[in-house]
Tab-separated table of C-alpha atoms in Angstrom:
chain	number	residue	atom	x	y	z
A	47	UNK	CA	174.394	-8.692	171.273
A	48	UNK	CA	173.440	-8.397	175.116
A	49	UNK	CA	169.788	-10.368	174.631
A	50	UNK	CA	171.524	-12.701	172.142
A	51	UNK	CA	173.932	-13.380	174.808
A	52	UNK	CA	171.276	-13.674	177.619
A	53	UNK	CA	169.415	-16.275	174.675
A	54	UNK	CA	172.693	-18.355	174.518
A	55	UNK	CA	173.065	-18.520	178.470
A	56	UNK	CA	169.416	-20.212	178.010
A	57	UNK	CA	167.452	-17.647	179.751
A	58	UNK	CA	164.021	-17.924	177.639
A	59	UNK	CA	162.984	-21.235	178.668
A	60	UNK	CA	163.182	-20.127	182.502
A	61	UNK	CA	161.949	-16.703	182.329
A	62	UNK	CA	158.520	-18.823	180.565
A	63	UNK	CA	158.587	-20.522	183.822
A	64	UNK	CA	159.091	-17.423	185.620
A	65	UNK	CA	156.015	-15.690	184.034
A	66	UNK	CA	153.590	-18.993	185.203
A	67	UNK	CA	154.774	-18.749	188.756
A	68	UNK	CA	152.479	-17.047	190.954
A	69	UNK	CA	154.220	-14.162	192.111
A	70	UNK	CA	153.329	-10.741	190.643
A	71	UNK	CA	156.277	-9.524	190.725
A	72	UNK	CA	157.762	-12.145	189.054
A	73	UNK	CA	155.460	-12.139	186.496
A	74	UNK	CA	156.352	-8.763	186.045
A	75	UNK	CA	159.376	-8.767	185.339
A	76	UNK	CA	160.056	-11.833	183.326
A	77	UNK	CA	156.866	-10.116	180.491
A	78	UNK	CA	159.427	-7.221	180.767
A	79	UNK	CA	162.648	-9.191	179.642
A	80	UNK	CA	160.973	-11.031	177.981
A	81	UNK	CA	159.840	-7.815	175.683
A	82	UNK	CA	163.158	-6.911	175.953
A	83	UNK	CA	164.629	-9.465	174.024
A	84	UNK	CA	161.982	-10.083	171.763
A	85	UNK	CA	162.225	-5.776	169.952
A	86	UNK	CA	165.178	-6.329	169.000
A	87	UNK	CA	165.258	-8.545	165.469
A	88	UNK	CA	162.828	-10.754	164.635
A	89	UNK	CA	165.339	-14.029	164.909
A	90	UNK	CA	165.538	-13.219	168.740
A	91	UNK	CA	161.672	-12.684	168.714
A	92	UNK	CA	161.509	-16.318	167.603
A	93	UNK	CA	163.646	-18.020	169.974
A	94	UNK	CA	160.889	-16.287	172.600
A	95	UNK	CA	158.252	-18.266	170.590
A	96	UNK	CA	159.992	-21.078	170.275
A	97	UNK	CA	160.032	-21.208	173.926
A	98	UNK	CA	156.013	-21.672	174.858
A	99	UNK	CA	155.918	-17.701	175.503
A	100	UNK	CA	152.861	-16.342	173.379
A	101	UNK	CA	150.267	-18.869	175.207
A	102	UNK	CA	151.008	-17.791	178.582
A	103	UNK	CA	151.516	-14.247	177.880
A	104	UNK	CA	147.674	-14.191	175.577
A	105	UNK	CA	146.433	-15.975	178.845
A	106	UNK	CA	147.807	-12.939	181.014
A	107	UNK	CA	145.843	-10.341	179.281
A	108	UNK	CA	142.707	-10.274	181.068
A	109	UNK	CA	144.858	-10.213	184.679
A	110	UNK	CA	143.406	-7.343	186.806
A	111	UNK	CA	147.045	-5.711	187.720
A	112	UNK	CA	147.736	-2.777	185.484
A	113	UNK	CA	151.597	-3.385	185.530
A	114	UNK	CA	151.586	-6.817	184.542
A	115	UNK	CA	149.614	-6.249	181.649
A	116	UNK	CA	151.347	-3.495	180.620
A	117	UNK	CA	154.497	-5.553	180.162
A	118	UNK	CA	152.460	-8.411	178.587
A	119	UNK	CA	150.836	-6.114	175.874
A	120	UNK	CA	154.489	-4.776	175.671
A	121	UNK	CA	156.286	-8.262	174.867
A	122	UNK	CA	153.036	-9.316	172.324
A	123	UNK	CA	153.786	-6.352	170.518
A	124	UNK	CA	157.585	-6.401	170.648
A	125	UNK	CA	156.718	-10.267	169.026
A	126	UNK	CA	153.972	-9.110	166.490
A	127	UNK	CA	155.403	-6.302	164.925
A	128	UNK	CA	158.713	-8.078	162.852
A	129	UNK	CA	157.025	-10.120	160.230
A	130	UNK	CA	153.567	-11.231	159.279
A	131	UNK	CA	154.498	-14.433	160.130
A	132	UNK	CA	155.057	-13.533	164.208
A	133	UNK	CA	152.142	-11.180	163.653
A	134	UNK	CA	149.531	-14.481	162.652
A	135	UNK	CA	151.191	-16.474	165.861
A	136	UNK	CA	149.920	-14.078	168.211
A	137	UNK	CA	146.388	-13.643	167.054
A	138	UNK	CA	146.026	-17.127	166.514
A	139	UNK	CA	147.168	-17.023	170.736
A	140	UNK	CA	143.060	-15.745	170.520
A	141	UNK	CA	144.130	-12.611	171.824
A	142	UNK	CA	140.742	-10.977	169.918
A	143	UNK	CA	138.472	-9.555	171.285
A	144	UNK	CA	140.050	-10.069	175.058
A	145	UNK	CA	142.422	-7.509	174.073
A	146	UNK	CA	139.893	-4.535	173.137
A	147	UNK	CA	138.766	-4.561	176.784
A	148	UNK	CA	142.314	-3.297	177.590
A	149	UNK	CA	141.334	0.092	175.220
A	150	UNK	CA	138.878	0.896	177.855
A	151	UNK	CA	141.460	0.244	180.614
A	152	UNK	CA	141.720	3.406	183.594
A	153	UNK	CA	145.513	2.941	183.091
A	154	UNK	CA	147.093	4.901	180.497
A	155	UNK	CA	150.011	2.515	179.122
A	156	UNK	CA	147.177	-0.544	179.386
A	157	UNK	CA	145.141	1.201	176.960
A	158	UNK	CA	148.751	2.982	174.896
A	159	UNK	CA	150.227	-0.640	174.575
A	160	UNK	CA	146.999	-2.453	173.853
A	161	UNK	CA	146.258	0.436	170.988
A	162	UNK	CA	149.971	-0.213	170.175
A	163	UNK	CA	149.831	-3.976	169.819
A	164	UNK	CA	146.650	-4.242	167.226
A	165	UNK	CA	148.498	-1.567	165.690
A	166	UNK	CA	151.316	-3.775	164.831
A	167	UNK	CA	149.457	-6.342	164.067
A	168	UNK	CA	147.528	-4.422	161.256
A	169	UNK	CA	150.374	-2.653	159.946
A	170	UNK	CA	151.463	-6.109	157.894
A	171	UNK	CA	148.450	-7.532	155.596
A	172	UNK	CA	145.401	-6.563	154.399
A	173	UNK	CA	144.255	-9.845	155.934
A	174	UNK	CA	145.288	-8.930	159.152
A	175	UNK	CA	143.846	-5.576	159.242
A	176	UNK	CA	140.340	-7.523	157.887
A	177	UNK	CA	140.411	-9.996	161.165
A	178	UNK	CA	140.706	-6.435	163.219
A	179	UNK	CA	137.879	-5.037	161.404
A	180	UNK	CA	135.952	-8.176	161.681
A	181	UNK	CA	136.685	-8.395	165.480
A	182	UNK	CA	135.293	-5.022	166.370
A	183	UNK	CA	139.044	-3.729	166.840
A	184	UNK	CA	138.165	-0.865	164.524
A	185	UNK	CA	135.377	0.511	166.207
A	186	UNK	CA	137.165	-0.098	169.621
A	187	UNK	CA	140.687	1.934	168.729
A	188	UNK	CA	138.561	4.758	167.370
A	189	UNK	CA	136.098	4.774	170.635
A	190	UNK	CA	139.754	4.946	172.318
A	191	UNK	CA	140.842	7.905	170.235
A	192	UNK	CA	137.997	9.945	171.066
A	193	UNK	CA	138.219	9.037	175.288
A	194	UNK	CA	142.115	9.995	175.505
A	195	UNK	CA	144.930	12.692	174.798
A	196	UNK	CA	148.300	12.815	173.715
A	197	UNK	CA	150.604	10.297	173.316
A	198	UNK	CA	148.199	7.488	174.615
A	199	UNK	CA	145.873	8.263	170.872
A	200	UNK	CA	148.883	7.778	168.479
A	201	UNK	CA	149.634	4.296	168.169
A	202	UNK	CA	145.313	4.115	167.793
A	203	UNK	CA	145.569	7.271	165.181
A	204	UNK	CA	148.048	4.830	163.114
A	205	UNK	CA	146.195	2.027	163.241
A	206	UNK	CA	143.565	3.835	161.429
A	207	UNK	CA	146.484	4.539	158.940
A	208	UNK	CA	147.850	1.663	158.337
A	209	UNK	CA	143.945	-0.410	158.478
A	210	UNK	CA	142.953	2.256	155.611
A	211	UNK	CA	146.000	1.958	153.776
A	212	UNK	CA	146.058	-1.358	152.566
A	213	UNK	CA	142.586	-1.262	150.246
A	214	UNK	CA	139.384	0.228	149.335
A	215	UNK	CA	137.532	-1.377	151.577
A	216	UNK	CA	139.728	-1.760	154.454
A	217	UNK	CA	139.537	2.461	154.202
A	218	UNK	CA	135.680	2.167	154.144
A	219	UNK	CA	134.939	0.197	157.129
A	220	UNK	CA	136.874	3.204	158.904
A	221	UNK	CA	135.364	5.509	157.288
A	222	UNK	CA	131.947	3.477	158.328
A	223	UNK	CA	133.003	3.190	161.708
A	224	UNK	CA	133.162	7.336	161.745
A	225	UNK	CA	137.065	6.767	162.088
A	226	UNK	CA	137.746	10.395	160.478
A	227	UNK	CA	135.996	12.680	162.712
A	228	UNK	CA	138.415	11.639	165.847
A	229	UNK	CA	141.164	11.942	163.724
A	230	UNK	CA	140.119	15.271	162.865
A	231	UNK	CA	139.813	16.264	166.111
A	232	UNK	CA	143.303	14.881	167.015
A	233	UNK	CA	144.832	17.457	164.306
A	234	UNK	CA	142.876	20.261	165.959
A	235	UNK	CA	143.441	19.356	169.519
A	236	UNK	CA	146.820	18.157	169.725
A	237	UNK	CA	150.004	20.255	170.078
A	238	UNK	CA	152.847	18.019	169.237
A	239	UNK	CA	153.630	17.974	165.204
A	240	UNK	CA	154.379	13.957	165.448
A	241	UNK	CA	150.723	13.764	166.770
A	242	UNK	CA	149.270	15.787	164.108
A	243	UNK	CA	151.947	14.559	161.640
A	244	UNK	CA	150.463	10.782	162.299
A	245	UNK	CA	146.685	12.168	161.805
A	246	UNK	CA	147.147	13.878	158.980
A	247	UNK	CA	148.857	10.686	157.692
A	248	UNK	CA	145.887	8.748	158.617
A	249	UNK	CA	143.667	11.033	156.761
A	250	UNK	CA	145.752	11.176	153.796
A	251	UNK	CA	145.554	6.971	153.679
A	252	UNK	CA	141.911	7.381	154.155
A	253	UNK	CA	140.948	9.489	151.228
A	254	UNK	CA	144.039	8.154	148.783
A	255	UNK	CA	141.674	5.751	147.092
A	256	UNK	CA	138.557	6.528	144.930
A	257	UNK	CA	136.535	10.182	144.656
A	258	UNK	CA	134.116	8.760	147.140
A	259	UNK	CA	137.193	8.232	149.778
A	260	UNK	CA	138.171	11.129	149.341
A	261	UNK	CA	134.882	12.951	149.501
A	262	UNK	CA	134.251	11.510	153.051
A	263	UNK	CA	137.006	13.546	154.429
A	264	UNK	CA	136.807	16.369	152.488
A	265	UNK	CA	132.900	16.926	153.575
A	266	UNK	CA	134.617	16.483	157.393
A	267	UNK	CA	135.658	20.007	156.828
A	268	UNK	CA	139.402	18.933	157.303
A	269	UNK	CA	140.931	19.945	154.094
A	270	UNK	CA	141.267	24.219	155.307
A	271	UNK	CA	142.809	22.391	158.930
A	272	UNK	CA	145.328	20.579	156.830
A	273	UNK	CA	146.461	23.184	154.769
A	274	UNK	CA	147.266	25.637	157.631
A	275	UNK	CA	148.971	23.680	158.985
A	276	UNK	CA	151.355	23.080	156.019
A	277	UNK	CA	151.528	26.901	155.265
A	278	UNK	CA	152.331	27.365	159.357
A	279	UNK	CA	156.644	28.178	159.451
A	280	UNK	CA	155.819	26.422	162.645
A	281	UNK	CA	155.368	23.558	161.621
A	282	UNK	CA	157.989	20.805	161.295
A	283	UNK	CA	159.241	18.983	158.110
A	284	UNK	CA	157.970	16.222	158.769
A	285	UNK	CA	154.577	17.117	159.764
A	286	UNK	CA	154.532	19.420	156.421
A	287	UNK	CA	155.183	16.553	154.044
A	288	UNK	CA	152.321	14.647	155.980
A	289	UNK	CA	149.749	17.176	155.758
A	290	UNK	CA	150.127	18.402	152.010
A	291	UNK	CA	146.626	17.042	151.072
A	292	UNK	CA	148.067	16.288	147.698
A	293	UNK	CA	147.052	12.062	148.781
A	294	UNK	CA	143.572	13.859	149.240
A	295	UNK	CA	143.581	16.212	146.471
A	296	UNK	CA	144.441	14.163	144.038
A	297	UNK	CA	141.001	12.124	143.969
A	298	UNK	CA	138.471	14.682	145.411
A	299	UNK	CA	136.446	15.660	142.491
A	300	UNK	CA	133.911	17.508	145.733
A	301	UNK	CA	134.447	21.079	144.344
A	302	UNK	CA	132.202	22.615	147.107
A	303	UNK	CA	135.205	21.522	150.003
A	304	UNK	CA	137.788	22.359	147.434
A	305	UNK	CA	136.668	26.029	146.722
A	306	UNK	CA	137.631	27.226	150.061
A	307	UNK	CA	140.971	26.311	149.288
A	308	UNK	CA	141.763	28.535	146.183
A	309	UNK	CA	142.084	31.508	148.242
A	310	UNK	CA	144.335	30.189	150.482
A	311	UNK	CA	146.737	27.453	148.760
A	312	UNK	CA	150.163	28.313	148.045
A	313	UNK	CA	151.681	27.405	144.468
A	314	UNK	CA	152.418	24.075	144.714
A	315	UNK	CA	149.637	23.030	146.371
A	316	UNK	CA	147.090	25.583	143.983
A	317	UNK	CA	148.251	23.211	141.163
A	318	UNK	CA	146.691	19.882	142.351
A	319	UNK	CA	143.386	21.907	143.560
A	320	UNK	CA	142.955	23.740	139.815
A	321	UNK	CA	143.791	20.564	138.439
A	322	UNK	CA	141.114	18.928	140.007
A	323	UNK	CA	138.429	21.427	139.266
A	324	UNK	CA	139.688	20.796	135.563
A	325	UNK	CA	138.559	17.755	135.361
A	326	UNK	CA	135.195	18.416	137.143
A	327	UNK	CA	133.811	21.535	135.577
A	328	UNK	CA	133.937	20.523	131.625
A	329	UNK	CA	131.029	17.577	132.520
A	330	UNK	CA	129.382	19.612	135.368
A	331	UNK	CA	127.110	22.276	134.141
A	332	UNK	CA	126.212	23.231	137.974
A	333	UNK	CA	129.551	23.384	139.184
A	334	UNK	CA	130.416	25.137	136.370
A	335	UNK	CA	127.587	28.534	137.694
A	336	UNK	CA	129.043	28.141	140.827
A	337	UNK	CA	132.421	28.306	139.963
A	338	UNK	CA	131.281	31.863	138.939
A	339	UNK	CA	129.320	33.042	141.410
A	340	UNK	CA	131.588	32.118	144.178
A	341	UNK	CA	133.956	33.660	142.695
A	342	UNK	CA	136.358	30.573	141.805
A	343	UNK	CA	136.900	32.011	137.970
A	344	UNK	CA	137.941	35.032	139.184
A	345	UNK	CA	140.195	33.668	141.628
A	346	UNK	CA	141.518	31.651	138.282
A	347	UNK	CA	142.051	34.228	136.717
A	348	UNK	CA	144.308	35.621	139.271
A	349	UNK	CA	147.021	32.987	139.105
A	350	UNK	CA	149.799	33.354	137.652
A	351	UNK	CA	151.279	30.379	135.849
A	352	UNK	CA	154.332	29.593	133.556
A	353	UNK	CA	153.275	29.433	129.809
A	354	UNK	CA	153.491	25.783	129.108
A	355	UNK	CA	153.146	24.803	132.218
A	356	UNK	CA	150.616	21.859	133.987
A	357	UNK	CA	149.224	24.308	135.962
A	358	UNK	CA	148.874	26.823	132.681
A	359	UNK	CA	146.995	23.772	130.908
A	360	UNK	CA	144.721	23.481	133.600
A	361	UNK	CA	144.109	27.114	133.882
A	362	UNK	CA	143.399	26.799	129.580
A	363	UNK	CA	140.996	23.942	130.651
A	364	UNK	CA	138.706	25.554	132.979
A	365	UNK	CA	138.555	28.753	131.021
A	366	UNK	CA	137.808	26.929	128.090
A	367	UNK	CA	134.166	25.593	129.406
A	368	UNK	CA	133.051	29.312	129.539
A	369	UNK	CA	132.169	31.806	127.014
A	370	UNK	CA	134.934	34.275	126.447
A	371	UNK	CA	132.883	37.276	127.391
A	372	UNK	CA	132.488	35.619	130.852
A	373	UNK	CA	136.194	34.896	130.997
A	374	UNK	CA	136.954	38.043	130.443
């Protein structure tokens, strides 16, 4: 009610003249109202638009003060990340590739709200996320990952996400542009669960698609990282439901990264990995020795499951490529 009521006083048009004039200051502070009213629905995003504002702000992106474009970065985003429809109006400002040099930026909230801007851009279309790809942005918010800590790598971690989410391919050039490594490194390094929570998300987007997605993270090693964090008490709700590995589990037919995990799974998690290795092992004669001599079988063997169950069919499944004796 407060920025619609600024709107109605007829504010926007002047505070687009205020962000031309040369003052810095000035500047300043009319990017920050102008942010301001623009987060709040996407109606009072569009009366910002309407006014002239995405030109001059795009044009303010390369400005060497660190506080101006920190507000500019802020009020693109605040515009972008409502509907597609805003989202297309500010790249077509030819904001890419200008804005990847802010990634690299020695202030903190440059990089945070640059990383947080082609976020929510790519968060809408597959087509959006594509023109990001296309435009290097990929390759730039993961480099940016890997250079910072904290807070400053989540809106880039989610990127990744959201990029990977939308297709197949989309979740290959990541994976192409060695997008899971930082994000592995993000689940190991950081300390606070909604960092974590947002990288295990990321990887669970990534390997959702095809056996070969999820291979690529599974050979990263990450699948023992996620899963202690889910069995940690510490761990909060919601960064338990992001890190079940079930997204993962449910296409990774790579037994070798899912063997670990028998010895360690708890119940409802044990069901997706068994599951998986019944559908491998009847067509796999050489998983099928390993399986033995790692001591998977046994481990099978071990669990115990409700007659009638999924998990007991599965169980029934793998047992039933082997000769009894060897069961036994």
């Amino acid at each position: 009610e407060l920025s619609q009521a600024v709107v109605d006083a007829g504010a926007v048009p002047l505070l687009v003249l205020c962000i031309q004039e040369p003052e810095i200051a000035l500047k300043r502070i009319a990017a920050s109202t102008l942010s301001d009213i623009s987060k709040h629905s996407p109606e009072l995003a569009q009366t910002v638009v309407d006014a002239g504002a995405i030109a001059h702000l795009a044009q303010m992106i390369p400005n060497p003060d660190a506080k101006l474009k920190r507000q500019v970065l802020s009020a693109l985003s605040q515009i972008a990340k409502h509907s597609e429809h805003l989202a297309e109006l500010v790249v077509e400002a030819e904001i890419f590739p200008v804005v990847l040099t802010c990634l690299k930026d020695s202030d903190e909230y440059v990089k945070k709200n640059g990383a947080t801007l082609i976020r929510e851009i790519a968060k809408h279309t597959p087509e959006l996320s594509q023109f990001i790809v296309n435009s290097g942005g990929v390759a730039a918010v993961i480099d940016c990952i890997g250079g910072c800590r904290g807070s400053v790598r989540l809106p880039g971690i989610m990127t990744l996400g959201y990029v990977a989410a939308h297709s197949e391919n989309l979740s290959m050039a990541v994976i192409v542009s060695k997008g899971i490594p930082p994000l592995c490194i993000s689940l190991i390094e950081e300390h606070e669960d909604h960092i974590k929570a947002a990288a295990a998300w990321a990887l669970g987007q990534i390997g959702k698609h095809t056996a070969e997605h999820a291979r690529h993270v599974a050979v990263a090693n990450v699948l023992p990282t996620l899963l202690d964090i889910y069995v940690d008490t510490r761990s909060s709700e919601d960064l338990k439901m992001k890190a079940t590995l079930k997204n993962i589990l449910q296409k990774c037919t790579y037994l070798p990264a899912l063997e670990p995990l028998l010895h360690e799974a708890p119940p409802n998690i044990m069901k997706h990995i068994i599951g998986q290795f019944s559908k491998v092992l009847p067509h796999d004669s050489k998983a099928r020795r390993l399986f033995v001599t790692t001591g998977g079988l046994k481990k099978v063997q071990e669990i115990k499951a409700e007659p009638g169950s999924l998990l007991q069919e599965y169980i029934n499944t793998i047992n039933n490529c082997y000769p009894e004796e060897i069961v036994r």
